[in-house]
Structure formats: structure tokens, C-alpha cells
Amino acid sequence: DGFYYGQQLKRVSSDVLTVKEGTFTTCDADSPHYHFAARELKMMVGKRIIARPVILYFGDVPVMALPYGIFPQQHGRTSGILIPTYGESSGQGRFLRDLGYYWAMSDYMDTRASVDFYERFGFLGRANFRYNKRYVLSGSADFDFNATTQGETQRRDYAFGATHQQIIDQYTRFSVAGRYVSNQSYYRDVGTVQDQLNQSVQSNATFSRNWEYWPWSLNVNANYTQNIRANTWSAALPAVSFTHKAGQLFPPPAAPRGIRGATAPKELYPPWYRNISYNYGVIYRNDMAMPRAPKVEGYRIRDFAPVYGTDSTTIFQKDGLVHSGGIGANARLLKYINLNPRLGISLISTRRALEFEARDSILYKHFQDGFFQRVSFDVGGSMNTKLYGYL
């Protein structure tokens, strides 16, 4: 809410007022901590306020002046000056936040730019651009810049981030998001509370595809995560999954082809094997990481304690292809007990295998290159029922 004051007000028409020696503020204190002052104001009720010249005061001290200013009053999206927030803290001194301008470029995009002033810290600039067209695409780009003074040291840090979502068609989607920070201490100094807790920068790109008359779905993902406090990173370049949706192993007969208007025959009492379902999928991952920790070179035979090397910049890499599938069923025993047996199988293929070699009371590990496979099975089941009663 805003508060307007003036020495002389004159009504020009039912919705237009002129004000002489007027002021405007969003501070509700009896003596406002800050306000905008203008020699002349023209108020179009419900639309906008035009003022000239405009001077920003902190208390009774002028700090900024403009030849004129336009303050929107209408509801909804509209371009105009952003009203700042004034405050004071023990660490940063007095500050003024979110002083800037919002530009509603069109129905599909807008831009916002603002500046924060800190008495003991410096200033921080922000710019954000957004676009959105329903059912087609959306995204944003933001840029933050800070110029700080810490003692006798002046710093210039910045951060950049962008996102984009694209609906190619009703079955295909693409999205990408990335962020870059110029300095490890950027989030600690000027980041939000959530940024200070996470202390990580993430980038991600995903492509997904479904088919209308085909029970398969494809998902391709590449991601990168960097912990700016520990200076470590991890990435998946890429992660690909190709999965078949669950279906009946023995589906009911379909309608005959080539006959117009034909329908599938109905089964009044479906056979028991209709309840058998299956699923299948293929996943490929190539994972890389640099944890900034000494590499484990082996284990002592006596107590199996790890033996570390001296290099902490080793990049760990592993990749593999996994075929996984399963068969399950839903059967009823004695009309009251539900049985759910299942059988799963997984085939893992990789290019590297871990081997150990005993030497000097230590099991040294090393990797052997080639083509290796491993098969695993999972057999299980569950049984449940329901009990009803009255209290």
C-alpha cells in the first residue's frame, strides 16, 4: 500500500487530481523512513501517477533525483518503477533493496531489473528476463552482479542462470537449466537462505519422448552438480532409459482386423493367466565424479581397513548398461486372500571389472578393461487380506 501527501490538491475531473508539493511512500511509520517527493503530481486514479521532478529521501536527506517519474496504479501486469524496501542490520548497516524497474514487454515476456544498496557492503544488481507461451515454451534468464568492499579489498562477483522448457509436440518435450557462479563465496555473501544451505550449482538437460500407439518411452538426461564449498563435482553424461510400460503377458483377444465395426469378444470369466503382467526397461548411465578425497588403493588383510593414496584430484568414472524386467501376478486364494508372486531379472553389462591382488598383507584393487556381465534374480511375493467388523 502507498501513502500520498500534498500541500494543495485540485480535482481536474472525476478521476484526475493534481497535487502541489506532494510525497509518496510505502512506509507506514508516523515519520516515514524514506519517501519520494515531487514539486508537481498528476494522479490518474486507478491508472498512474506522473511526477516531476522526483527526489528520493532517506529521512530528510536527499539521495537520488530524476527529472520525472511514472508510478502505475492499475491492477495486473504493468510496467513501472519498483518500490524499494528500506531497512537496517548490524552486519550490513542501512540498506535499500529492490530499487528498479519492471517492463511488461508483451503478453508473453517481461523483464525486471533492480539494485540493492548496502551502507557497509556495497551494491548488488539483479536482472531477470522471462518468457512463456502456453503449451509451447517457457523459460527465464537471470544475472546477478555485486560490487562489494570488505576492508581494503574490493570484489566483483557475478552469477548467471537460465532455464528453458520446450513442448515440441504432445509426445515430445525438452528442458534445460543451468547456472554459473564466478566465486565460491558468492552464495555465502549475497545468496538467499536456501542458497546458503545448499551451496551447490546444478545444470540439467532432459529430452523425453512417448509414442501414441507404441508402449515405449525414451528419456535422455545429462546433469552436472558442483559443490562450491567443497569444490567437488559429479555428473551423468548421459543417463538414458528406454522402458516398456507394464502390460498383460497374455492379453485378451483383440478385434479382428479388416472388418469394419468389428469388436473384440468379451470374456465373462477371464482365465487365471490374464492376471500375469510384465515390465521391461533398458538403462545406460555414464557417471563421473571428483570427490576431492584420496583414492582408496586397497584394504589391509588383517582388519580390512582402507589404504588411501596421496592424490585427491582423481576423477572417478563408471558406466554400464542394465536390462531389467519382471513378471508378476495377482491371484486370489479361497476368495479372501490376495497372492502377489513376482520374479525379476537384471542383466548388467560394463566395460570394467574390479579385481583384487594380495601383496604385502594388502589387497590392492585395480580395474580390468573388457566386457563383463552379471545376472541377478529377485524372487518374492506378498499375501494380504481384509477384515471387517462392527464396533
GROMACS .gro file of C-alpha atoms in nm:
model
  391
    1ASP     CA    1   0.000   0.000   0.000
    2GLY     CA    2   0.114   0.355  -0.074
    3PHE     CA    3   0.056   0.680   0.112
    4TYR     CA    4   0.024   1.014  -0.070
    5TYR     CA    5   0.056   1.359   0.085
    6GLY     CA    6   0.037   1.708  -0.064
    7GLN     CA    7   0.015   2.071   0.035
    8GLN     CA    8  -0.251   2.150  -0.224
    9LEU     CA    9  -0.481   1.912  -0.416
   10LYS     CA   10  -0.706   2.010  -0.706
   11ARG     CA   11  -0.964   1.792  -0.876
   12VAL     CA   12  -0.946   1.835  -1.255
   13SER     CA   13  -1.208   1.571  -1.334
   14SER     CA   14  -1.376   1.275  -1.164
   15ASP     CA   15  -1.061   1.060  -1.195
   16VAL     CA   16  -0.777   1.313  -1.230
   17LEU     CA   17  -0.613   1.507  -0.945
   18THR     CA   18  -0.321   1.747  -0.941
   19VAL     CA   19  -0.102   1.783  -0.632
   20LYS     CA   20   0.142   2.055  -0.539
   21GLU     CA   21   0.449   1.968  -0.329
   22GLY     CA   22   0.346   1.604  -0.299
   23THR     CA   23   0.516   1.299  -0.146
   24PHE     CA   24   0.471   0.923  -0.181
   25THR     CA   25   0.593   0.640   0.044
   26THR     CA   26   0.515   0.279   0.133
   27CYS     CA   27   0.644   0.324   0.489
   28ASP     CA   28   0.355   0.334   0.736
   29ALA     CA   29   0.553   0.496   1.022
   30ASP     CA   30   0.437   0.828   1.161
   31SER     CA   31   0.766   0.977   1.038
   32PRO     CA   32   0.844   0.780   0.719
   33HIS     CA   33   1.197   0.643   0.695
   34TYR     CA   34   1.201   0.719   0.322
   35HIS     CA   35   0.978   0.888   0.066
   36PHE     CA   36   0.962   1.021  -0.289
   37ALA     CA   37   0.899   1.394  -0.321
   38ALA     CA   38   0.787   1.594  -0.626
   39ARG     CA   39   0.704   1.955  -0.689
   40GLU     CA   40   0.409   1.857  -0.913
   41LEU     CA   41   0.199   1.541  -0.921
   42LYS     CA   42  -0.075   1.436  -1.159
   43MET     CA   43  -0.282   1.144  -1.028
   44MET     CA   44  -0.494   0.940  -1.270
   45VAL     CA   45  -0.695   0.732  -1.025
   46GLY     CA   46  -0.661   0.360  -1.094
   47LYS     CA   47  -0.409   0.417  -1.376
   48ARG     CA   48  -0.086   0.601  -1.299
   49ILE     CA   49   0.082   0.892  -1.123
   50ILE     CA   50   0.313   1.130  -1.312
   51ALA     CA   51   0.555   1.335  -1.104
   52ARG     CA   52   0.829   1.590  -1.176
   53PRO     CA   53   1.095   1.619  -1.057
   54VAL     CA   54   1.127   1.307  -0.834
   55ILE     CA   55   1.366   1.307  -0.536
   56LEU     CA   56   1.427   1.008  -0.309
   57TYR     CA   57   1.477   1.095   0.059
   58PHE     CA   58   1.607   0.885   0.348
   59GLY     CA   59   1.463   1.072   0.639
   60ASP     CA   60   1.530   1.436   0.540
   61VAL     CA   61   1.843   1.358   0.335
   62PRO     CA   62   1.806   1.354  -0.049
   63VAL     CA   63   1.998   1.064  -0.209
   64MET     CA   64   1.870   1.042  -0.568
   65ALA     CA   65   1.687   1.262  -0.818
   66LEU     CA   66   1.515   1.207  -1.153
   67PRO     CA   67   1.364   1.465  -1.389
   68TYR     CA   68   1.028   1.282  -1.379
   69GLY     CA   69   0.874   0.954  -1.272
   70ILE     CA   70   0.572   0.741  -1.357
   71PHE     CA   71   0.415   0.525  -1.085
   72PRO     CA   72   0.149   0.276  -1.206
   73GLN     CA   73  -0.165   0.228  -1.001
   74GLN     CA   74  -0.367  -0.016  -1.211
   75HIS     CA   75  -0.402  -0.382  -1.116
   76GLY     CA   76  -0.236  -0.666  -1.308
   77ARG     CA   77   0.086  -0.667  -1.512
   78THR     CA   78   0.210  -0.321  -1.600
   79SER     CA   79   0.545  -0.154  -1.650
   80GLY     CA   80   0.670   0.080  -1.381
   81ILE     CA   81   0.917   0.162  -1.106
   82LEU     CA   82   0.969  -0.098  -0.833
   83ILE     CA   83   0.914   0.045  -0.487
   84PRO     CA   84   1.221  -0.033  -0.272
   85THR     CA   85   1.236  -0.167   0.081
   86TYR     CA   86   1.437   0.022   0.341
   87GLY     CA   87   1.593  -0.137   0.648
   88GLU     CA   88   1.896  -0.166   0.873
   89SER     CA   89   2.102  -0.457   1.006
   90SER     CA   90   2.404  -0.487   1.234
   91GLY     CA   91   2.622  -0.651   0.968
   92GLN     CA   92   2.525  -0.453   0.658
   93GLY     CA   93   2.419  -0.122   0.808
   94ARG     CA   94   2.138   0.068   0.640
   95PHE     CA   95   2.018  -0.074   0.311
   96LEU     CA   96   1.773  -0.016   0.030
   97ARG     CA   97   1.655  -0.324  -0.159
   98ASP     CA   98   1.475  -0.378  -0.490
   99LEU     CA   99   1.503  -0.030  -0.634
  100GLY     CA  100   1.446  -0.081  -1.005
  101TYR     CA  101   1.208  -0.108  -1.296
  102TYR     CA  102   0.968  -0.371  -1.427
  103TRP     CA  103   0.896  -0.383  -1.801
  104ALA     CA  104   0.597  -0.581  -1.929
  105MET     CA  105   0.732  -0.623  -2.281
  106SER     CA  106   0.432  -0.816  -2.417
  107ASP     CA  107   0.176  -1.076  -2.316
  108TYR     CA  108   0.447  -1.341  -2.343
  109MET     CA  109   0.759  -1.188  -2.185
  110ASP     CA  110   0.876  -0.940  -1.923
  111THR     CA  111   1.196  -0.802  -1.774
  112ARG     CA  112   1.285  -0.689  -1.424
  113ALA     CA  113   1.600  -0.502  -1.314
  114SER     CA  114   1.679  -0.384  -0.963
  115VAL     CA  115   1.963  -0.268  -0.741
  116ASP     CA  116   2.028  -0.323  -0.369
  117PHE     CA  117   2.239  -0.065  -0.181
  118TYR     CA  118   2.417  -0.161   0.144
  119GLU     CA  119   2.592   0.101   0.356
  120ARG     CA  120   2.882  -0.126   0.461
  121PHE     CA  121   2.871  -0.388   0.191
  122GLY     CA  122   2.836  -0.223  -0.149
  123PHE     CA  123   2.567  -0.282  -0.407
  124LEU     CA  124   2.406  -0.581  -0.575
  125GLY     CA  125   2.241  -0.568  -0.916
  126ARG     CA  126   1.982  -0.812  -1.047
  127ALA     CA  127   1.825  -0.861  -1.388
  128ASN     CA  128   1.566  -1.119  -1.487
  129PHE     CA  129   1.404  -1.199  -1.820
  130ARG     CA  130   1.106  -1.435  -1.851
  131TYR     CA  131   0.901  -1.568  -2.140
  132ASN     CA  132   0.604  -1.801  -2.155
  133LYS     CA  133   0.372  -1.915  -2.430
  134ARG     CA  134   0.120  -2.168  -2.308
  135TYR     CA  135   0.156  -2.522  -2.446
  136VAL     CA  136   0.465  -2.423  -2.649
  137LEU     CA  137   0.761  -2.296  -2.445
  138SER     CA  138   0.866  -2.112  -2.132
  139GLY     CA  139   1.189  -2.010  -1.969
  140SER     CA  140   1.392  -1.744  -1.793
  141ALA     CA  141   1.738  -1.595  -1.768
  142ASP     CA  142   1.878  -1.408  -1.469
  143PHE     CA  143   2.201  -1.225  -1.400
  144ASP     CA  144   2.327  -1.109  -1.059
  145PHE     CA  145   2.624  -0.882  -1.004
  146ASN     CA  146   2.773  -0.749  -0.682
  147ALA     CA  147   3.043  -0.491  -0.616
  148THR     CA  148   3.150  -0.523  -0.254
  149THR     CA  149   3.411  -0.374  -0.025
  150GLN     CA  150   3.547  -0.588   0.257
  151GLY     CA  151   3.808  -0.394   0.446
  152GLU     CA  152   4.051  -0.272   0.181
  153THR     CA  153   3.956  -0.542  -0.068
  154GLN     CA  154   3.713  -0.473  -0.348
  155ARG     CA  155   3.537  -0.767  -0.510
  156ARG     CA  156   3.341  -0.812  -0.829
  157ASP     CA  157   3.134  -1.133  -0.839
  158TYR     CA  158   2.851  -1.244  -1.061
  159ALA     CA  159   2.613  -1.534  -1.119
  160PHE     CA  160   2.420  -1.635  -1.427
  161GLY     CA  161   2.134  -1.882  -1.467
  162ALA     CA  162   1.891  -1.985  -1.739
  163THR     CA  163   1.603  -2.230  -1.788
  164HIS     CA  164   1.407  -2.338  -2.092
  165GLN     CA  165   1.115  -2.581  -2.143
  166GLN     CA  166   1.003  -2.672  -2.492
  167ILE     CA  167   0.692  -2.873  -2.586
  168ILE     CA  168   0.788  -2.998  -2.930
  169ASP     CA  169   0.462  -3.190  -2.973
  170GLN     CA  170   0.216  -3.370  -2.749
  171TYR     CA  171   0.458  -3.662  -2.710
  172THR     CA  172   0.798  -3.488  -2.707
  173ARG     CA  173   0.942  -3.248  -2.451
  174PHE     CA  174   1.278  -3.088  -2.393
  175SER     CA  175   1.407  -2.891  -2.094
  176VAL     CA  176   1.740  -2.743  -1.994
  177ALA     CA  177   1.856  -2.549  -1.688
  178GLY     CA  178   2.198  -2.422  -1.593
  179ARG     CA  179   2.372  -2.191  -1.350
  180TYR     CA  180   2.721  -2.048  -1.313
  181VAL     CA  181   2.880  -1.869  -1.016
  182SER     CA  182   3.207  -1.679  -1.053
  183ASN     CA  183   3.322  -1.722  -0.693
  184GLN     CA  184   3.286  -1.990  -0.427
  185SER     CA  185   3.181  -1.740  -0.159
  186TYR     CA  186   2.910  -1.574  -0.371
  187TYR     CA  187   2.617  -1.765  -0.215
  188ARG     CA  188   2.762  -1.721   0.132
  189ASP     CA  189   2.778  -1.343   0.095
  190VAL     CA  190   2.471  -1.249  -0.110
  191GLY     CA  191   2.273  -1.570  -0.169
  192THR     CA  192   1.932  -1.649  -0.029
  193VAL     CA  193   1.889  -1.868   0.279
  194GLN     CA  194   1.818  -2.169   0.056
  195ASP     CA  195   2.133  -2.098  -0.149
  196GLN     CA  196   2.345  -2.077   0.165
  197LEU     CA  197   2.211  -2.413   0.284
  198ASN     CA  198   2.261  -2.593  -0.049
  199GLN     CA  199   2.596  -2.441  -0.154
  200SER     CA  200   2.570  -2.621  -0.489
  201VAL     CA  201   2.530  -2.523  -0.854
  202GLN     CA  202   2.335  -2.756  -1.081
  203SER     CA  203   2.290  -2.785  -1.457
  204ASN     CA  204   2.050  -3.026  -1.620
  205ALA     CA  205   1.915  -3.113  -1.967
  206THR     CA  206   1.637  -3.365  -2.035
  207PHE     CA  207   1.475  -3.498  -2.351
  208SER     CA  208   1.166  -3.720  -2.321
  209ARG     CA  209   0.962  -3.893  -2.588
  210ASN     CA  210   0.645  -4.105  -2.582
  211TRP     CA  211   0.456  -4.266  -2.867
  212GLU     CA  212   0.080  -4.276  -2.922
  213TYR     CA  213   0.045  -4.635  -3.042
  214TRP     CA  214   0.371  -4.774  -2.910
  215PRO     CA  215   0.416  -4.880  -2.544
  216TRP     CA  216   0.773  -4.750  -2.521
  217SER     CA  217   0.909  -4.427  -2.371
  218LEU     CA  218   1.252  -4.268  -2.406
  219ASN     CA  219   1.427  -4.038  -2.159
  220VAL     CA  220   1.773  -3.886  -2.211
  221ASN     CA  221   1.931  -3.679  -1.935
  222ALA     CA  222   2.263  -3.504  -1.876
  223ASN     CA  223   2.337  -3.330  -1.548
  224TYR     CA  224   2.625  -3.165  -1.364
  225THR     CA  225   2.639  -3.070  -0.996
  226GLN     CA  226   2.918  -2.872  -0.831
  227ASN     CA  227   2.954  -2.816  -0.459
  228ILE     CA  228   3.111  -2.471  -0.442
  229ARG     CA  229   3.206  -2.503  -0.076
  230ALA     CA  230   3.394  -2.835  -0.103
  231ASN     CA  231   3.497  -2.769  -0.468
  232THR     CA  232   3.373  -3.113  -0.574
  233TRP     CA  233   3.157  -3.213  -0.869
  234SER     CA  234   2.960  -3.504  -1.011
  235ALA     CA  235   2.795  -3.560  -1.348
  236ALA     CA  236   2.591  -3.806  -1.551
  237LEU     CA  237   2.692  -3.780  -1.917
  238PRO     CA  238   2.448  -3.919  -2.021
  239ALA     CA  239   2.174  -4.119  -1.849
  240VAL     CA  240   1.944  -4.291  -2.100
  241SER     CA  241   1.637  -4.502  -2.021
  242PHE     CA  242   1.416  -4.688  -2.269
  243THR     CA  243   1.122  -4.852  -2.092
  244HIS     CA  244   0.815  -5.052  -2.184
  245LYS     CA  245   0.505  -4.980  -1.984
  246ALA     CA  246   0.360  -5.264  -1.779
  247GLY     CA  247   0.120  -5.485  -1.968
  248GLN     CA  248  -0.052  -5.822  -1.967
  249LEU     CA  249   0.167  -6.115  -2.061
  250PHE     CA  250  -0.135  -6.288  -2.220
  251PRO     CA  251  -0.371  -6.011  -2.332
  252PRO     CA  252  -0.733  -6.086  -2.428
  253PRO     CA  253  -0.809  -6.135  -2.797
  254ALA     CA  254  -0.834  -5.816  -2.997
  255ALA     CA  255  -1.094  -5.719  -3.253
  256PRO     CA  256  -1.037  -5.883  -3.592
  257ARG     CA  257  -0.861  -5.664  -3.845
  258GLY     CA  258  -1.002  -5.573  -4.181
  259ILE     CA  259  -1.365  -5.591  -4.066
  260ARG     CA  260  -1.534  -5.255  -4.027
  261GLY     CA  261  -1.713  -5.209  -3.696
  262ALA     CA  262  -1.577  -5.533  -3.551
  263THR     CA  263  -1.541  -5.552  -3.173
  264ALA     CA  264  -1.330  -5.774  -2.951
  265PRO     CA  265  -1.505  -6.074  -2.795
  266LYS     CA  266  -1.589  -6.032  -2.429
  267GLU     CA  267  -1.473  -6.278  -2.167
  268LEU     CA  268  -1.728  -6.330  -1.891
  269TYR     CA  269  -1.483  -6.538  -1.689
  270PRO     CA  270  -1.128  -6.443  -1.784
  271PRO     CA  271  -0.877  -6.727  -1.733
  272TRP     CA  272  -0.629  -6.705  -1.449
  273TYR     CA  273  -0.332  -6.628  -1.673
  274ARG     CA  274  -0.488  -6.294  -1.770
  275ASN     CA  275  -0.364  -6.163  -1.432
  276ILE     CA  276   0.001  -6.217  -1.522
  277SER     CA  277   0.175  -5.888  -1.603
  278TYR     CA  278   0.526  -5.796  -1.711
  279ASN     CA  279   0.759  -5.497  -1.736
  280TYR     CA  280   1.089  -5.432  -1.911
  281GLY     CA  281   1.340  -5.150  -1.944
  282VAL     CA  282   1.693  -5.065  -2.056
  283ILE     CA  283   1.908  -4.808  -1.876
  284TYR     CA  284   2.252  -4.677  -1.967
  285ARG     CA  285   2.449  -4.444  -1.737
  286ASN     CA  286   2.792  -4.287  -1.757
  287ASP     CA  287   2.870  -4.137  -1.416
  288MET     CA  288   3.171  -3.920  -1.339
  289ALA     CA  289   3.276  -3.751  -1.015
  290MET     CA  290   3.567  -3.577  -0.847
  291PRO     CA  291   3.503  -3.600  -0.470
  292ARG     CA  292   3.833  -3.429  -0.373
  293ALA     CA  293   3.921  -3.723  -0.148
  294PRO     CA  294   4.225  -3.954  -0.153
  295LYS     CA  295   4.166  -4.261  -0.367
  296VAL     CA  296   4.124  -4.595  -0.190
  297GLU     CA  297   4.400  -4.815  -0.333
  298GLY     CA  298   4.330  -5.128  -0.131
  299TYR     CA  299   4.249  -5.286   0.205
  300ARG     CA  300   4.463  -5.437   0.478
  301ILE     CA  301   4.405  -5.810   0.505
  302ARG     CA  302   4.428  -5.808   0.884
  303ASP     CA  303   4.135  -5.575   0.961
  304PHE     CA  304   4.016  -5.481   0.609
  305ALA     CA  305   4.088  -5.113   0.680
  306PRO     CA  306   4.118  -4.896   0.368
  307VAL     CA  307   4.458  -4.788   0.238
  308TYR     CA  308   4.450  -4.440   0.081
  309GLY     CA  309   4.670  -4.286  -0.184
  310THR     CA  310   4.806  -3.932  -0.190
  311ASP     CA  311   4.622  -3.792  -0.493
  312SER     CA  312   4.288  -3.619  -0.419
  313THR     CA  313   4.217  -3.497  -0.775
  314THR     CA  314   4.129  -3.834  -0.923
  315ILE     CA  315   3.820  -3.834  -1.148
  316PHE     CA  316   3.610  -4.142  -1.091
  317GLN     CA  317   3.420  -4.283  -1.389
  318LYS     CA  318   3.188  -4.576  -1.426
  319ASP     CA  319   2.935  -4.672  -1.688
  320GLY     CA  320   2.713  -4.964  -1.764
  321LEU     CA  321   2.405  -5.097  -1.938
  322VAL     CA  322   2.124  -5.258  -1.738
  323HIS     CA  323   1.846  -5.474  -1.882
  324SER     CA  324   1.578  -5.531  -1.621
  325GLY     CA  325   1.241  -5.697  -1.639
  326GLY     CA  326   0.993  -5.882  -1.429
  327ILE     CA  327   0.679  -6.092  -1.419
  328GLY     CA  328   0.411  -6.061  -1.156
  329ALA     CA  329   0.061  -6.183  -1.093
  330ASN     CA  330  -0.243  -6.110  -0.883
  331ALA     CA  331  -0.428  -6.422  -0.773
  332ARG     CA  332  -0.700  -6.486  -0.516
  333LEU     CA  333  -0.689  -6.783  -0.280
  334LEU     CA  334  -1.008  -6.908  -0.111
  335LYS     CA  335  -1.187  -6.588  -0.222
  336TYR     CA  336  -1.042  -6.384   0.065
  337ILE     CA  337  -0.663  -6.391   0.033
  338ASN     CA  338  -0.475  -6.200  -0.237
  339LEU     CA  339  -0.148  -6.351  -0.358
  340ASN     CA  340   0.110  -6.142  -0.546
  341PRO     CA  341   0.408  -6.352  -0.658
  342ARG     CA  342   0.684  -6.185  -0.861
  343LEU     CA  343   1.000  -6.274  -1.047
  344GLY     CA  344   1.261  -6.017  -1.152
  345ILE     CA  345   1.578  -6.049  -1.355
  346SER     CA  346   1.857  -5.798  -1.421
  347LEU     CA  347   2.146  -5.819  -1.667
  348ILE     CA  348   2.429  -5.571  -1.607
  349SER     CA  349   2.692  -5.509  -1.877
  350THR     CA  350   3.002  -5.297  -1.812
  351ARG     CA  351   3.343  -5.230  -1.963
  352ARG     CA  352   3.540  -5.251  -1.637
  353ALA     CA  353   3.563  -5.507  -1.361
  354LEU     CA  354   3.714  -5.462  -1.013
  355GLU     CA  355   3.980  -5.713  -0.911
  356PHE     CA  356   4.199  -5.753  -0.602
  357GLU     CA  357   4.560  -5.865  -0.575
  358ALA     CA  358   4.721  -5.966  -0.243
  359ARG     CA  359   5.063  -5.812  -0.192
  360ASP     CA  360   5.249  -5.727   0.131
  361SER     CA  361   4.945  -5.806   0.354
  362ILE     CA  362   4.734  -5.565   0.148
  363LEU     CA  363   4.459  -5.635  -0.103
  364TYR     CA  364   4.534  -5.387  -0.382
  365LYS     CA  365   4.244  -5.317  -0.613
  366HIS     CA  366   4.266  -5.245  -0.981
  367PHE     CA  367   4.030  -5.238  -1.276
  368GLN     CA  368   4.043  -5.468  -1.574
  369ASP     CA  369   3.912  -5.339  -1.907
  370GLY     CA  370   3.699  -5.557  -2.131
  371PHE     CA  371   3.336  -5.663  -2.150
  372PHE     CA  372   3.176  -5.808  -1.838
  373GLN     CA  373   2.822  -5.918  -1.750
  374ARG     CA  374   2.639  -6.011  -1.435
  375VAL     CA  375   2.292  -6.160  -1.398
  376SER     CA  376   2.085  -6.131  -1.080
  377PHE     CA  377   1.742  -6.268  -0.989
  378ASP     CA  378   1.479  -6.146  -0.748
  379VAL     CA  379   1.201  -6.382  -0.640
  380GLY     CA  380   0.938  -6.287  -0.388
  381GLY     CA  381   0.573  -6.242  -0.314
  382SER     CA  382   0.317  -6.100  -0.078
  383MET     CA  383  -0.015  -6.206   0.069
  384ASN     CA  384  -0.285  -5.987   0.220
  385THR     CA  385  -0.650  -5.985   0.312
  386LYS     CA  386  -0.907  -5.753   0.467
  387LEU     CA  387  -1.106  -5.794   0.788
  388TYR     CA  388  -1.434  -5.614   0.854
  389GLY     CA  389  -1.621  -5.571   1.179
  390TYR     CA  390  -1.856  -5.351   1.379
  391LEU     CA  391  -1.783  -5.160   1.698
   0.00000   0.00000   0.00000
